[in-house]
Short mmCIF file of C-alpha atoms in Angstrom, two decimals:
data_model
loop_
_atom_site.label_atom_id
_atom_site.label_comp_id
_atom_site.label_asym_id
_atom_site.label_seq_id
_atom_site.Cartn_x
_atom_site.Cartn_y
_atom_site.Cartn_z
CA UNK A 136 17.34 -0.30 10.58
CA UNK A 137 13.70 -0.61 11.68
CA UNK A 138 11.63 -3.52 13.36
CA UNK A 139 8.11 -4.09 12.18
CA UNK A 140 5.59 -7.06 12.97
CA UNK A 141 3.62 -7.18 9.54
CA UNK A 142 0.11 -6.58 8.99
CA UNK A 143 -1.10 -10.40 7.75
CA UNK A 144 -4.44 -9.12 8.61
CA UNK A 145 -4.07 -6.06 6.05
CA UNK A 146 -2.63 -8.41 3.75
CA UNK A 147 -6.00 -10.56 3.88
CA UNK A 148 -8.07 -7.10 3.49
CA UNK A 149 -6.51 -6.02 0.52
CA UNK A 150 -7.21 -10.15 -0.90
CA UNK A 151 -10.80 -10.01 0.27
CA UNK A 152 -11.25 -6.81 -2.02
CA UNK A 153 -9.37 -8.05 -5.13
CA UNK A 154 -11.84 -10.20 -5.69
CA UNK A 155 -12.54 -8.77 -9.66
CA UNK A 156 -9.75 -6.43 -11.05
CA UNK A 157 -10.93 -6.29 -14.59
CA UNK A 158 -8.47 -4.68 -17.04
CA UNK A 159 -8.77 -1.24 -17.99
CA UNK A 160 -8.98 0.16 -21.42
CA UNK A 161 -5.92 0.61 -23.27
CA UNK A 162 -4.51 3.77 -22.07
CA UNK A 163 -4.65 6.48 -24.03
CA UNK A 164 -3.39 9.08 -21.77
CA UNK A 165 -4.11 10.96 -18.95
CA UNK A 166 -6.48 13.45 -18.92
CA UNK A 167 -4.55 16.73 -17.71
CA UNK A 168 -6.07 18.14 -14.95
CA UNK A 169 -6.92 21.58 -16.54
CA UNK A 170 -10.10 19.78 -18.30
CA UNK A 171 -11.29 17.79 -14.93
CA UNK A 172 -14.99 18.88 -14.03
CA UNK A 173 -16.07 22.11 -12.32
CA UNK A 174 -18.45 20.01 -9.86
CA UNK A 175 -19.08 21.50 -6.78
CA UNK A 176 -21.14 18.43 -5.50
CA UNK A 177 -20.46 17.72 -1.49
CA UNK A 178 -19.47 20.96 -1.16
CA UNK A 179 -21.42 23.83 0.48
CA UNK A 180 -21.03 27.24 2.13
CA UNK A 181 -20.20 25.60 5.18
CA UNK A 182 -18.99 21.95 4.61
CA UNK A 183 -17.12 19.07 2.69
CA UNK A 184 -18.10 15.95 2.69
CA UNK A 185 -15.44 13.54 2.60
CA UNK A 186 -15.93 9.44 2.80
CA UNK A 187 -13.71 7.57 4.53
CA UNK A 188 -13.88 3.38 3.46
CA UNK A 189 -13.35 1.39 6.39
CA UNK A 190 -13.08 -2.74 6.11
CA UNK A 191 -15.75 -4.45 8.47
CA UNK A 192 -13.63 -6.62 9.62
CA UNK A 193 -16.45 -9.23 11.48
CA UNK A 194 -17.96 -9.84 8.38
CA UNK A 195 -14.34 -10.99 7.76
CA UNK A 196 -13.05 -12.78 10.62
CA UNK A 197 -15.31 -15.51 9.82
CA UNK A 198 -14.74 -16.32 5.83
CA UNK A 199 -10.40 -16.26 6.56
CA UNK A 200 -10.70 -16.63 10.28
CA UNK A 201 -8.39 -14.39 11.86
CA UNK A 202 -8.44 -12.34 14.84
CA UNK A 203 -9.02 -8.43 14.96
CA UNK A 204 -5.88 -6.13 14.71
CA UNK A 205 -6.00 -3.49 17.70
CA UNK A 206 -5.23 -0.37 15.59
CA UNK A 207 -7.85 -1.50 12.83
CA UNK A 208 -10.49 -1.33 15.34
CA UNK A 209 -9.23 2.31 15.87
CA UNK A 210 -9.69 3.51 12.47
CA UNK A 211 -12.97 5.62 13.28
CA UNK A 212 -11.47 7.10 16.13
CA UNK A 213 -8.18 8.42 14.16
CA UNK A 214 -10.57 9.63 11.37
CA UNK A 215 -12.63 12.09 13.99
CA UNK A 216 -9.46 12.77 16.12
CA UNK A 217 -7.49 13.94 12.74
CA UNK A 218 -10.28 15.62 11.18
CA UNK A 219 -11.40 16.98 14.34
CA UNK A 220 -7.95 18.76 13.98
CA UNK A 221 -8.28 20.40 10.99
CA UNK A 222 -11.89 21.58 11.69
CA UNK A 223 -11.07 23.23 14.99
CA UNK A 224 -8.08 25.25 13.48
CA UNK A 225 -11.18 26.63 11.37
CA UNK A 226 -11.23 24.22 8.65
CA UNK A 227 -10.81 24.63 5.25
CA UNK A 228 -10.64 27.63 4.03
CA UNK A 229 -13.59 28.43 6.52
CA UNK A 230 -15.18 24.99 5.44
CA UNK A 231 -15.90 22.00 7.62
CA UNK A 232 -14.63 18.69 6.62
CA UNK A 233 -17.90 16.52 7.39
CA UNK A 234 -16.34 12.97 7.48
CA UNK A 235 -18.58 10.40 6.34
CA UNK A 236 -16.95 6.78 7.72
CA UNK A 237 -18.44 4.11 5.19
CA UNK A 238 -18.14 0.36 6.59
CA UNK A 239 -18.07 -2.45 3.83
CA UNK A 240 -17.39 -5.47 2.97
CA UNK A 241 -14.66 -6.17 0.60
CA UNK A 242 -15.36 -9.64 -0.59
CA UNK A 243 -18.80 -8.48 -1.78
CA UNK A 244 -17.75 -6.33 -5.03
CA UNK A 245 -21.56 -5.93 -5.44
CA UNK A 246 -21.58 -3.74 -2.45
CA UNK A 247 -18.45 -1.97 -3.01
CA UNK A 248 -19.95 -0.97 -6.45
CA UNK A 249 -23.08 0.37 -5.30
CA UNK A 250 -21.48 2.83 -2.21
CA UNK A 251 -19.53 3.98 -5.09
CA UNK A 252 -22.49 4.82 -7.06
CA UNK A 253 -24.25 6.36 -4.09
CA UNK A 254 -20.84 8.72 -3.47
CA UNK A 255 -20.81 9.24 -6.98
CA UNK A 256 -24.53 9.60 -8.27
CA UNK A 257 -26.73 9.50 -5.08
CA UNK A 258 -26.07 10.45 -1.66
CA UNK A 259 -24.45 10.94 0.58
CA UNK A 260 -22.92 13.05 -2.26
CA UNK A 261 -19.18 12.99 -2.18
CA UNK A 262 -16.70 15.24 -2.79
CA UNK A 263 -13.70 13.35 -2.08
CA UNK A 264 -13.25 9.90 -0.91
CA UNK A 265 -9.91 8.79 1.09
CA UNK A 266 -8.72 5.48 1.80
CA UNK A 267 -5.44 5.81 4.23
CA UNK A 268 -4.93 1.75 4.58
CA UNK A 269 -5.44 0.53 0.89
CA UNK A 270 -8.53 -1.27 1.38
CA UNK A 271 -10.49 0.69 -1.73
CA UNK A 272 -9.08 -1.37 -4.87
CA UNK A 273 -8.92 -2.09 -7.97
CA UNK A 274 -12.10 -1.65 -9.97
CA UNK A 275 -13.48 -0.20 -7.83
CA UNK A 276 -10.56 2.87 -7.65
CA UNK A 277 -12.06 3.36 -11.52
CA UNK A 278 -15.23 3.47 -10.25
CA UNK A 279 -15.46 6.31 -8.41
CA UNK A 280 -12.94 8.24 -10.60
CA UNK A 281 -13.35 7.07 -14.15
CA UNK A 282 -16.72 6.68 -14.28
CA UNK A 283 -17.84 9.10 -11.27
CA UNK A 284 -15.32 12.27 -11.87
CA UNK A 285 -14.83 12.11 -7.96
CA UNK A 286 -11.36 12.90 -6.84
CA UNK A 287 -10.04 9.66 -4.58
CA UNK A 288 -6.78 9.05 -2.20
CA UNK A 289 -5.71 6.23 -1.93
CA UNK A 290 -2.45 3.43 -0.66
CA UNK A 291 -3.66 0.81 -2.85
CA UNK A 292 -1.87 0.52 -6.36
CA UNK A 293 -0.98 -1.47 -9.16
CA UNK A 294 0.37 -0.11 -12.89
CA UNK A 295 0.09 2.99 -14.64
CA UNK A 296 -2.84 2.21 -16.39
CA UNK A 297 -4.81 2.74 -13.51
CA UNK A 298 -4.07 6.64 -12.91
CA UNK A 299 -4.28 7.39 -16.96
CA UNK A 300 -7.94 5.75 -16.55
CA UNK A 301 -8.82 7.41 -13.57
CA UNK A 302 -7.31 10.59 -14.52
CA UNK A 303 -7.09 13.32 -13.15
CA UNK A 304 -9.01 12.39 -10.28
CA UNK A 305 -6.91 9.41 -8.85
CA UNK A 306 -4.17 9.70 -6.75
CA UNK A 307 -1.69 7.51 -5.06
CA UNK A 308 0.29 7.63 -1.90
CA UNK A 309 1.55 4.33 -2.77
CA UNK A 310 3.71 3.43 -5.32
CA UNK A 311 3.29 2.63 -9.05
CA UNK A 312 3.99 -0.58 -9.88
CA UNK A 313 5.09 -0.18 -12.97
CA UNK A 314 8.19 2.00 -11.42
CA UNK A 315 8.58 -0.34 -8.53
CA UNK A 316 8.71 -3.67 -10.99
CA UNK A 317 11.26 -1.32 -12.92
CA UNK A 318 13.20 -0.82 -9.88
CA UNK A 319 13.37 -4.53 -8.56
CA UNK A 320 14.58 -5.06 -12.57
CA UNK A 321 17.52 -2.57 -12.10
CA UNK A 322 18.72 -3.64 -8.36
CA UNK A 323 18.26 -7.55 -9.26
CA UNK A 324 21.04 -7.21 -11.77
CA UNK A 325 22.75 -4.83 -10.45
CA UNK A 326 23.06 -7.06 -7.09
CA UNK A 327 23.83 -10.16 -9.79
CA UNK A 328 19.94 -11.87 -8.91
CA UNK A 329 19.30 -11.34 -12.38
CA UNK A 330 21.01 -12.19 -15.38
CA UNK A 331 24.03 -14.09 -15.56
CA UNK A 332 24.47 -17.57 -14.37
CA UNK A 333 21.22 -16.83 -12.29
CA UNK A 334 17.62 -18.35 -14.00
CA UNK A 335 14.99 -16.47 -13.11
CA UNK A 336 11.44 -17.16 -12.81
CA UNK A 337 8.16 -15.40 -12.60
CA UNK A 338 5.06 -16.25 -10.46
CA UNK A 339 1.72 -14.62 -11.73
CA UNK A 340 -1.64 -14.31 -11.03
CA UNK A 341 -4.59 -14.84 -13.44
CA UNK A 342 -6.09 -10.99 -12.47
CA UNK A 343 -6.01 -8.93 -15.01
CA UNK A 344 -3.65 -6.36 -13.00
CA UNK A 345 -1.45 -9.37 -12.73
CA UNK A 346 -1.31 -10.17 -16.19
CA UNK A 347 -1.65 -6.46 -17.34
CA UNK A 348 1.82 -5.58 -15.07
CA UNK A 349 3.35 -8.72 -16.24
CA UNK A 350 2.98 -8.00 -20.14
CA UNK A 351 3.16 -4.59 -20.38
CA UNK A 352 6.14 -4.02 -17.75
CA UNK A 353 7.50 -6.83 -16.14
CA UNK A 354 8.50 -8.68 -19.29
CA UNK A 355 10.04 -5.35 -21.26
CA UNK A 356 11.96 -4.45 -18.36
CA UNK A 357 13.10 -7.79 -18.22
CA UNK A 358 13.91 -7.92 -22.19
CA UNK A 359 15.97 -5.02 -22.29
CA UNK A 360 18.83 -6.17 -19.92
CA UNK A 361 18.35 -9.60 -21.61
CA UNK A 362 16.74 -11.97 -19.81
CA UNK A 363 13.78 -14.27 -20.67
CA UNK A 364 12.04 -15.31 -17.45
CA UNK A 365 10.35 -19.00 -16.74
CA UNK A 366 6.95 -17.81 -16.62
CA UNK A 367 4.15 -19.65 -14.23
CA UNK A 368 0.64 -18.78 -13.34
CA UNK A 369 -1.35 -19.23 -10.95
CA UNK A 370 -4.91 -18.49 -9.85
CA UNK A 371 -5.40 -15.56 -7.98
CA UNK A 372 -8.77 -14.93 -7.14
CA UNK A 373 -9.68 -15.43 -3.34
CA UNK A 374 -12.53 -17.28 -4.91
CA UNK A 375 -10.22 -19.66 -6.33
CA UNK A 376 -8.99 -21.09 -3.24
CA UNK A 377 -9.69 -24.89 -3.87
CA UNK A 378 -7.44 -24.34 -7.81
CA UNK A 379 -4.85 -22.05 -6.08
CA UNK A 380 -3.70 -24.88 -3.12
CA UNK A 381 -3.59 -27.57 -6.42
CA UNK A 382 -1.84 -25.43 -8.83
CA UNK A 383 0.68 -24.17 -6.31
CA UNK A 384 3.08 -27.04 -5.33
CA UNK A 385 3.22 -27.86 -9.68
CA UNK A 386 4.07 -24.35 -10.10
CA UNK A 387 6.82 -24.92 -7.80
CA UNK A 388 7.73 -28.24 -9.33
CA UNK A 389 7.90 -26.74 -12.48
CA UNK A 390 10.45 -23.63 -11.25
CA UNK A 391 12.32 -25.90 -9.63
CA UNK A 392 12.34 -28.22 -12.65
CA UNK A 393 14.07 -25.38 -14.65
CA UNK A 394 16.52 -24.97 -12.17
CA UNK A 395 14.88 -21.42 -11.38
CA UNK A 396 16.95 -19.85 -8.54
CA UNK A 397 15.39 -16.24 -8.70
CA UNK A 398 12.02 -15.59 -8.08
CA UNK A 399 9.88 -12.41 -8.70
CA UNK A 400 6.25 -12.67 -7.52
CA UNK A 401 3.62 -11.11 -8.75
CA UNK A 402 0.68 -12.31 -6.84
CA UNK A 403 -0.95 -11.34 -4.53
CA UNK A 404 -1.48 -12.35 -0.56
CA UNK A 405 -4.13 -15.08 -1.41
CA UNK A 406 -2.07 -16.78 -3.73
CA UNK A 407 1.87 -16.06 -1.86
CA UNK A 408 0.88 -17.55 0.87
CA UNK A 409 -0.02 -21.59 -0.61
CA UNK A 410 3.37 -20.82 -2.91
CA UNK A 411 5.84 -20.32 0.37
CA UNK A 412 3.65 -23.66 1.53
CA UNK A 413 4.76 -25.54 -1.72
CA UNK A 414 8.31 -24.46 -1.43
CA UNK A 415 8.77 -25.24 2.20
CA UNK A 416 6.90 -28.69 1.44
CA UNK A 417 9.69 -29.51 -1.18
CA UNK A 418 12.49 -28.22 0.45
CA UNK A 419 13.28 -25.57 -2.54
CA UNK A 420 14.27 -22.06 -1.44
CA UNK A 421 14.93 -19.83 -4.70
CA UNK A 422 15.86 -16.12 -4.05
CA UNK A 423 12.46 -13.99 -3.88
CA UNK A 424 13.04 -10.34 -5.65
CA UNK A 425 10.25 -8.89 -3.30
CA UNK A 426 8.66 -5.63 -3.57
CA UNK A 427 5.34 -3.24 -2.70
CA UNK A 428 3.80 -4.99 -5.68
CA UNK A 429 0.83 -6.48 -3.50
CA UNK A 430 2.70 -5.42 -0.60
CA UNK A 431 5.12 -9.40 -0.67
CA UNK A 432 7.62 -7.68 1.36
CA UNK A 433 5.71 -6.22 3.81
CA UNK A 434 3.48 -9.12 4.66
CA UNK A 435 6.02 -11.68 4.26
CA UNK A 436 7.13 -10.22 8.03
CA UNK A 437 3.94 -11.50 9.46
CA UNK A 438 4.27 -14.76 8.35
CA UNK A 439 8.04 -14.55 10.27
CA UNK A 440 9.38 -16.72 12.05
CA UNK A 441 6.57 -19.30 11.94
CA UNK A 442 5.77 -21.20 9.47
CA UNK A 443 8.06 -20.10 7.04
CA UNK A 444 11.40 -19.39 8.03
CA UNK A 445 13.42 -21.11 5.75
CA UNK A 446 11.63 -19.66 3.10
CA UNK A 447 11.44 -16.24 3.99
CA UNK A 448 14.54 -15.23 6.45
CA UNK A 449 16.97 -13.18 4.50
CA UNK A 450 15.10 -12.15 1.90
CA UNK A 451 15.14 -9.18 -0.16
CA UNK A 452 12.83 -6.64 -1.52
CA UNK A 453 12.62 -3.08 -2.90
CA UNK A 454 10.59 -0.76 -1.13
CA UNK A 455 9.04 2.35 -1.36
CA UNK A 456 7.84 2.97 2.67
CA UNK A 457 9.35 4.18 5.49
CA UNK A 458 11.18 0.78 7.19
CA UNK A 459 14.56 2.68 8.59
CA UNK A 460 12.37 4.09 11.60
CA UNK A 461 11.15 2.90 14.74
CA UNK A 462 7.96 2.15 15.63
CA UNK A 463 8.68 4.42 18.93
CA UNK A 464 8.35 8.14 20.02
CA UNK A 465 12.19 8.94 20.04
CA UNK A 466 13.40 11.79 18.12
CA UNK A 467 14.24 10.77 14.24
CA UNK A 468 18.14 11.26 15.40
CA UNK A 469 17.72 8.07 17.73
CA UNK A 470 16.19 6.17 15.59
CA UNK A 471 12.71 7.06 15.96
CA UNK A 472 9.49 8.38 13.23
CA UNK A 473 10.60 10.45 10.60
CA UNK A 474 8.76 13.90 10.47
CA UNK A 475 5.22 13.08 9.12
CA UNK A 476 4.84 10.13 11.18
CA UNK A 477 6.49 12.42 14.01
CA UNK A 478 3.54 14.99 13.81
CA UNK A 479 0.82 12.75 13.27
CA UNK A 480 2.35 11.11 16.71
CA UNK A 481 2.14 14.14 18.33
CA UNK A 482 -1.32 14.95 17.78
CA UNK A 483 -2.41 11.26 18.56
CA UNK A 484 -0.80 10.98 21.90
CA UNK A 485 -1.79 14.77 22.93
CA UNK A 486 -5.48 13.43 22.36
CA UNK A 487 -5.01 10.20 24.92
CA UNK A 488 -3.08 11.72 27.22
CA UNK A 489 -4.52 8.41 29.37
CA UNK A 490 -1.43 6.38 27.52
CA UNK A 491 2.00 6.75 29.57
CA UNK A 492 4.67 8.54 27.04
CA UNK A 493 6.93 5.22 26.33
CA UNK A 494 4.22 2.59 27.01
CA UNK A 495 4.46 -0.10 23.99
CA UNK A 496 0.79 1.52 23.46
CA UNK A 497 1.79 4.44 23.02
CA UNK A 498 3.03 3.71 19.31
CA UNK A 499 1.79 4.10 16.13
CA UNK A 500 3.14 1.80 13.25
CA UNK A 501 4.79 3.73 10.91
CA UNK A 502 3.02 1.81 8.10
CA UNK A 503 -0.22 1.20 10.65
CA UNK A 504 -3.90 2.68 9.69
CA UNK A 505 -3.35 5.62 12.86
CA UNK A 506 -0.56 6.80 10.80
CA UNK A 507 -2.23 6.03 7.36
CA UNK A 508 -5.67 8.01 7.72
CA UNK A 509 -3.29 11.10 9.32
CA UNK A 510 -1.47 10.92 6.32
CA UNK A 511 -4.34 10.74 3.81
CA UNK A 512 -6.47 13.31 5.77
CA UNK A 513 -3.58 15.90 5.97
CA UNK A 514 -2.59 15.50 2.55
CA UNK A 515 -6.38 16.03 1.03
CA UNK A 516 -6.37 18.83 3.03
CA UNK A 517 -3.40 20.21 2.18
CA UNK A 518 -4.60 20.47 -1.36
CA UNK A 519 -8.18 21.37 -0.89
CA UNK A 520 -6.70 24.34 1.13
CA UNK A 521 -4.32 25.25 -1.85
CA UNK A 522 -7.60 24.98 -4.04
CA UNK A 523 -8.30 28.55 -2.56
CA UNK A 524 -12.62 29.29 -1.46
CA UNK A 525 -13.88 28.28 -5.02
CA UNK A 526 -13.22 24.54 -4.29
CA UNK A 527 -14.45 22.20 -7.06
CA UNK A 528 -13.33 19.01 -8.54
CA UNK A 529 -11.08 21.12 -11.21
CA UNK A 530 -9.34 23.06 -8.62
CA UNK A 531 -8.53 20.55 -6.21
CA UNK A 532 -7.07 17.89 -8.83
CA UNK A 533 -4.91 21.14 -10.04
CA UNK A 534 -3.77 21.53 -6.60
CA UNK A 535 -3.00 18.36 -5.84
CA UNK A 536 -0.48 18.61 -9.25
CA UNK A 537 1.22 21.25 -7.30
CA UNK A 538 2.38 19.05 -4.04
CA UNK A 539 5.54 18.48 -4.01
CA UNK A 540 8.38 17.11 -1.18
CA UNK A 541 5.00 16.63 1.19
CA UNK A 542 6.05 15.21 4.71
CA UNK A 543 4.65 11.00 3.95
CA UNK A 544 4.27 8.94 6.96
CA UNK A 545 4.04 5.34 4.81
CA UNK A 546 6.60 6.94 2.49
CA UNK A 547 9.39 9.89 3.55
CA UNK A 548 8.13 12.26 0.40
CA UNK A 549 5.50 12.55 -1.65
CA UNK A 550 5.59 14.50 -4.75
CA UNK A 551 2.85 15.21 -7.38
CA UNK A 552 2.50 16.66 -10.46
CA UNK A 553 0.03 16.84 -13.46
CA UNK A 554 1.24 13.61 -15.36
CA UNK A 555 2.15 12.08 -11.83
CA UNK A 556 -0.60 10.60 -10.27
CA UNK A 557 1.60 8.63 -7.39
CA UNK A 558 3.35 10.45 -4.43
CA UNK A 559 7.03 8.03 -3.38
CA UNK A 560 10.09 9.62 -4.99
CA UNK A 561 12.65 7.03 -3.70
CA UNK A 562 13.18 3.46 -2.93
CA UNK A 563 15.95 0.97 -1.05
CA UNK A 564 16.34 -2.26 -0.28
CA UNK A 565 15.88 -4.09 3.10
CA UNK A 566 16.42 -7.42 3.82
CA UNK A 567 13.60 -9.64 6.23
CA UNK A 568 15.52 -11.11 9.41
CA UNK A 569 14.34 -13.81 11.84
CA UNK A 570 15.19 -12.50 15.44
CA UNK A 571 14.48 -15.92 17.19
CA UNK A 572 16.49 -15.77 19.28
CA UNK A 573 17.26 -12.30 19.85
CA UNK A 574 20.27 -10.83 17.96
CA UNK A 575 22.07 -7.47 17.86
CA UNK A 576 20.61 -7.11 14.14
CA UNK A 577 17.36 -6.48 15.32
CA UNK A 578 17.92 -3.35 17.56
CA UNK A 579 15.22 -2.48 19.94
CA UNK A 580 14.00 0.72 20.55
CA UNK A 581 13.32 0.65 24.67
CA UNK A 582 15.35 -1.67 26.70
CA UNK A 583 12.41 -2.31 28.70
CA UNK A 584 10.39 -3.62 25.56
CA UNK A 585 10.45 -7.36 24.96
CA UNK A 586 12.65 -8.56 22.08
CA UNK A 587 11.09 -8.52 18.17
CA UNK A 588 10.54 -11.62 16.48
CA UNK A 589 11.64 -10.21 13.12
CA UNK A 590 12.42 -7.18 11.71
CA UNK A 591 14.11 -5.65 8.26
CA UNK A 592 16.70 -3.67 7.70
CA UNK A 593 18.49 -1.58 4.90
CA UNK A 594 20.73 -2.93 2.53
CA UNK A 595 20.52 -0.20 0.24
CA UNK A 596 19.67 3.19 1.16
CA UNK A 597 17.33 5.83 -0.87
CA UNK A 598 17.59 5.87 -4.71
CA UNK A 599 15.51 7.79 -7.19
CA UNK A 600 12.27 5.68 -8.03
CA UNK A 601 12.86 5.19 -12.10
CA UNK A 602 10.18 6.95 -14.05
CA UNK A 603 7.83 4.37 -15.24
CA UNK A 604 8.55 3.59 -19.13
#
C-alpha cells in the first residue's frame, strides 16, 4: 500500500511537450547494437559531457497557470549533487561526467528541435543526453537518436515503434506501451472489465502516437480475446484546446449512448482532463482501465479528491512504478523506499544534513524528479562504466544491452537487452482511493504527519510485463 499526491504539474509538462508527435516510419527493425557508431564525440581524455533537459517551468506557469512544484525547482541541484557523486569516487573509468543542465521550453517544438541539433551536430557536443522526469518526448526522442546517433535516457514512452526507430541508441526506464496496453488487455478480462456482458469503449487522441498505439496494438489485443471496442476521438493537441472542451462532453454522449461501461483512455493529460469534466457534468461514471500510457493513473491522483471524485475514486489501473512504498525514510520492511530509491535517499539527505531525519522534507517521492535524475544518472553510469576506457557510442549502447535486474527507483527492476530497449519487468494493479476523511485504507507513514488526501493501493501484486506482440 503506498500514498502518493500526484504530479498534475508533471502531467501538464509532459502536455506542453507533446505538442507534435509525428508518426515514425514503419518499423523495420531495430538496429542491433553491434552496428551503432564508433563516435567518440563529447568524450575526451578527461571528460563526458552529458545534457541534462530541464522544463523552464516560468515560461510555463503563465500559458496553463499553475504554481511551481518544490522538488521541480530542485532538479539542478539533484543533477550536481548526484553527479558530484560519481565524479568524486573518481569518475568514470577515470573520466569526469561534465553535466551540461539545458533549460527549455516544451511548448516551443522549434526550440526543442534546435538544442537537439546543437547536442547532436554543434555544440555543446553531446555524448549522452538524460532526461530522469520524462519531459524530452516524442519527436523529439527520434531526434537526437534517429537522426543524431546520440545515445538518450529517458521516462517518457509510448509504443515500440519508437525504440526500433531510435535504435540502438534509445532507451527507456519507462514502460512500453505497447506491453502495458497488452497488460491492461489481459487483467481487464481477466478481472471481467472486458468482455462479457461489459461494452467497452475507447477514448483516443488525434496524435499520431495515439492513433499509431491504438491501430497497431490496442485494437489487436483487443481482437484476439474478442471484443470490438466503441471507438471515439478526440483532439489532443494542447493547441487544440478551444476543439478539445467542444468535442469532449459529445464524446461522452456518444459512450454513454452505447451503453459503454468500460473505458480505456488513450489520451493524454490535455485531453483527460475536459473528458472527467464531461462525465462528471452528465452524471456518467463508466469503469476507467487506467494505465502508464500518458501516465492516466498517476495523474488522475492529483486531480483527487477535488473536482473529480465521483469520477475518479476507486479506480483502477495497471502500473509499471513503484506505488507499494512510502514516500518516507523507513526501512523497506516497514513500509518504506525500496532499495534504489533507498540509496538515492541516502546520498540526498547525507548532502543536507540541514533537514531533520523524519521531517515531511526530508522525503523524496518515489516517482518525484530527486529520485528520477538519481536513477537516470546512476544507471548511464552504470553502463558507461561497463563500456570499459574506450567509451564510444558503440560500446556504451552494447553495455547498456547487458543491464539486467538494475536497482529502479520509478520502477523496482530494470532489465535491458539488445532487442529490449525499455527497463520495467513487472506490473500490478492499484486502485485510486479518496481519503477525505481519513480512513485506515490510507496508512500513514509517521503518526505525526497530517493525514493524505488520497492514495493507491495494490490490488494485484507483481506479474511479468507481457512481451510486446
Amino acid at each position: 500500500m503506498g500514498w502518493r499526491s500526484g504530479r498534475v504539474v508533471g502531467a501538464l509538462v509532459v502536455v506542453a511537450s507533446s505538442l507534435a508527435l509525428a508518426l515514425p516510419a514503419a518499423a523495420s527493425g531495430a538496429t542491433p547494437v553491434d552496428r551503432a557508431s564508433t563516435s567518440a564525440r563529447g568524450v575526451t581524455k578527461s571528460a563526458i559531457n552529458v545534457v541534462f533537459p530541464v522544463v523552464n517551468l516560468q515560461q510555463l506557469a503563465s500559458v496553463y497557470g499553475f504554481a511551481g512544484d518544490v522538488e521541480y525547482t530542485e532538479q539542478a541541484k539533484a543533477i550536481n549533487l548526484f553527479v558530484g557523486q560519481i565524479n568524486a569516487a573518481g569518475g568514470i573509468n577515470g573520466r569526469k561526467i561534465n553535466p551540461i543542465i539545458s533549460y527549455f521550453n516544451p511548448a516551443s517544438e522549434s526550440d526543442m528541435r534546435a538544442l537537439c541539433k546543437d547536442w547532436t551536430q554543434g555544440s555543446p557536443a553531446a555524448f549522452a543526453v538524460l532526461d530522469g522526469v520524462g519531459d524530452w518526448t516524442g519527436d523529439n526522442e527520434l531526434c537526437i537518436t534517429q537522426e543524431g546517433h546520440t545515445p538518450f535516457i529517458g521516462q517518457w514512452t509510448t509504443v515500440s515503434n519508437w525504440t526500433q526507430e531510435g535504435s540502438p541508441y534509445l532507451w527507456w526506464t519507462g514502460p512500453d506501451d505497447a506491453s502495458i496496453l497488452q497488460a491492461v488487455v489481459q487483467w481487464g478480462h481477466s478481472a471481467g472489465l472486458i468482455g462479457g456482458h461489459r461494452k467497452v469503449g475507447v477514448i483516443v487522441g488525434d496524435r499520431a502516437s495515439d492513433q499509431l498505439a491504438l491501430n497497431d496494438y490496442l485494437l489487436p489485443d483487443l481482437k484476439r480475446i474478442g471484443v470490438q471496442p466503441v471507438v471515439e476521438s478526440i483532439p489532443a493537441q494542447p493547441s487544440e484546446t478551444a476543439a478539445t472542451g467542444s468535442d469532449a462532453p459529445l464524446v461522452v454522449e456518444k459512450l454513454r449512448a452505447a451503453g459503454v461501461d468500460s473505458v480505456i483512455p488513450l489520451v493524454p493529460f490535455n485531453a483527460f482532463l475536459p473528458v472527467l469534466s464531461a462525465e462528471t457534468q452528465q452524471k456518467y461514471f463508466p469503469k476507467l482501465l487506467l494505465s502508464d500510457y500518458e501516465n492516466s493513473i498517476e495523474s488522475s491522483l492529483g486531480l483527487l479528491p477535488v473536482p473529480y471524485e465521483k469520477a475518479l475514486d476507486g479506480q483502477e489501473g495497471v502500473t509499471t512504478e513503484t506505488l507499494g512504498g512510502i514516500d518516507d525514510s523507513r526501512p523497506e520492511a516497514q513500509g518504506g523506499y525500496d532499495p534504489g530509491v533507498r540509496s538515492c535517499w541516502t546520498t540526498w539527505h547525507k548532502a543536507y544534513t540541514e533537514i531533520p531525519k523524519g521531517n515531511m522534507n526530508d522525503f523524496i517521492e518515489e516517482q518525484g524528479p530527486v529520485q528520477g535524475w538519481c536513477q537516470e544518472i546512476r544507471l548511464f553510469a552504470q553502463a558507461a562504466t561497463m563500456a570499459g576506457a574506450d567509451l564510444n557510442r558503440r560500446t556504451f549502447v552494447e553495455a547498456m544491452s547487458k543491464i539486467k535486474n538494475y536497482p529502479g527507483g520509478y520502477s523496482p527492476v530494470l532489465s535491458f537487452g539488445p532487442d529490449k530497449f525499455s527497463g520495467p519487468t513487472q506490473y500490478e494493479v492499484v486502485s485510486l482511493h479518496n481519503n477525505v476523511p481519513p480512513t485506515s485504507v490510507c496508512r500513514l507513514p509517521l503518526g505525526t504527519l497530517p493525514p493524505q488526501g488520497v492514495c493507491w493501493h495494490v490490488v494485484q501484486t507483481w506479474k511479468a510485463l507481457p512481451k510486446a506482440s
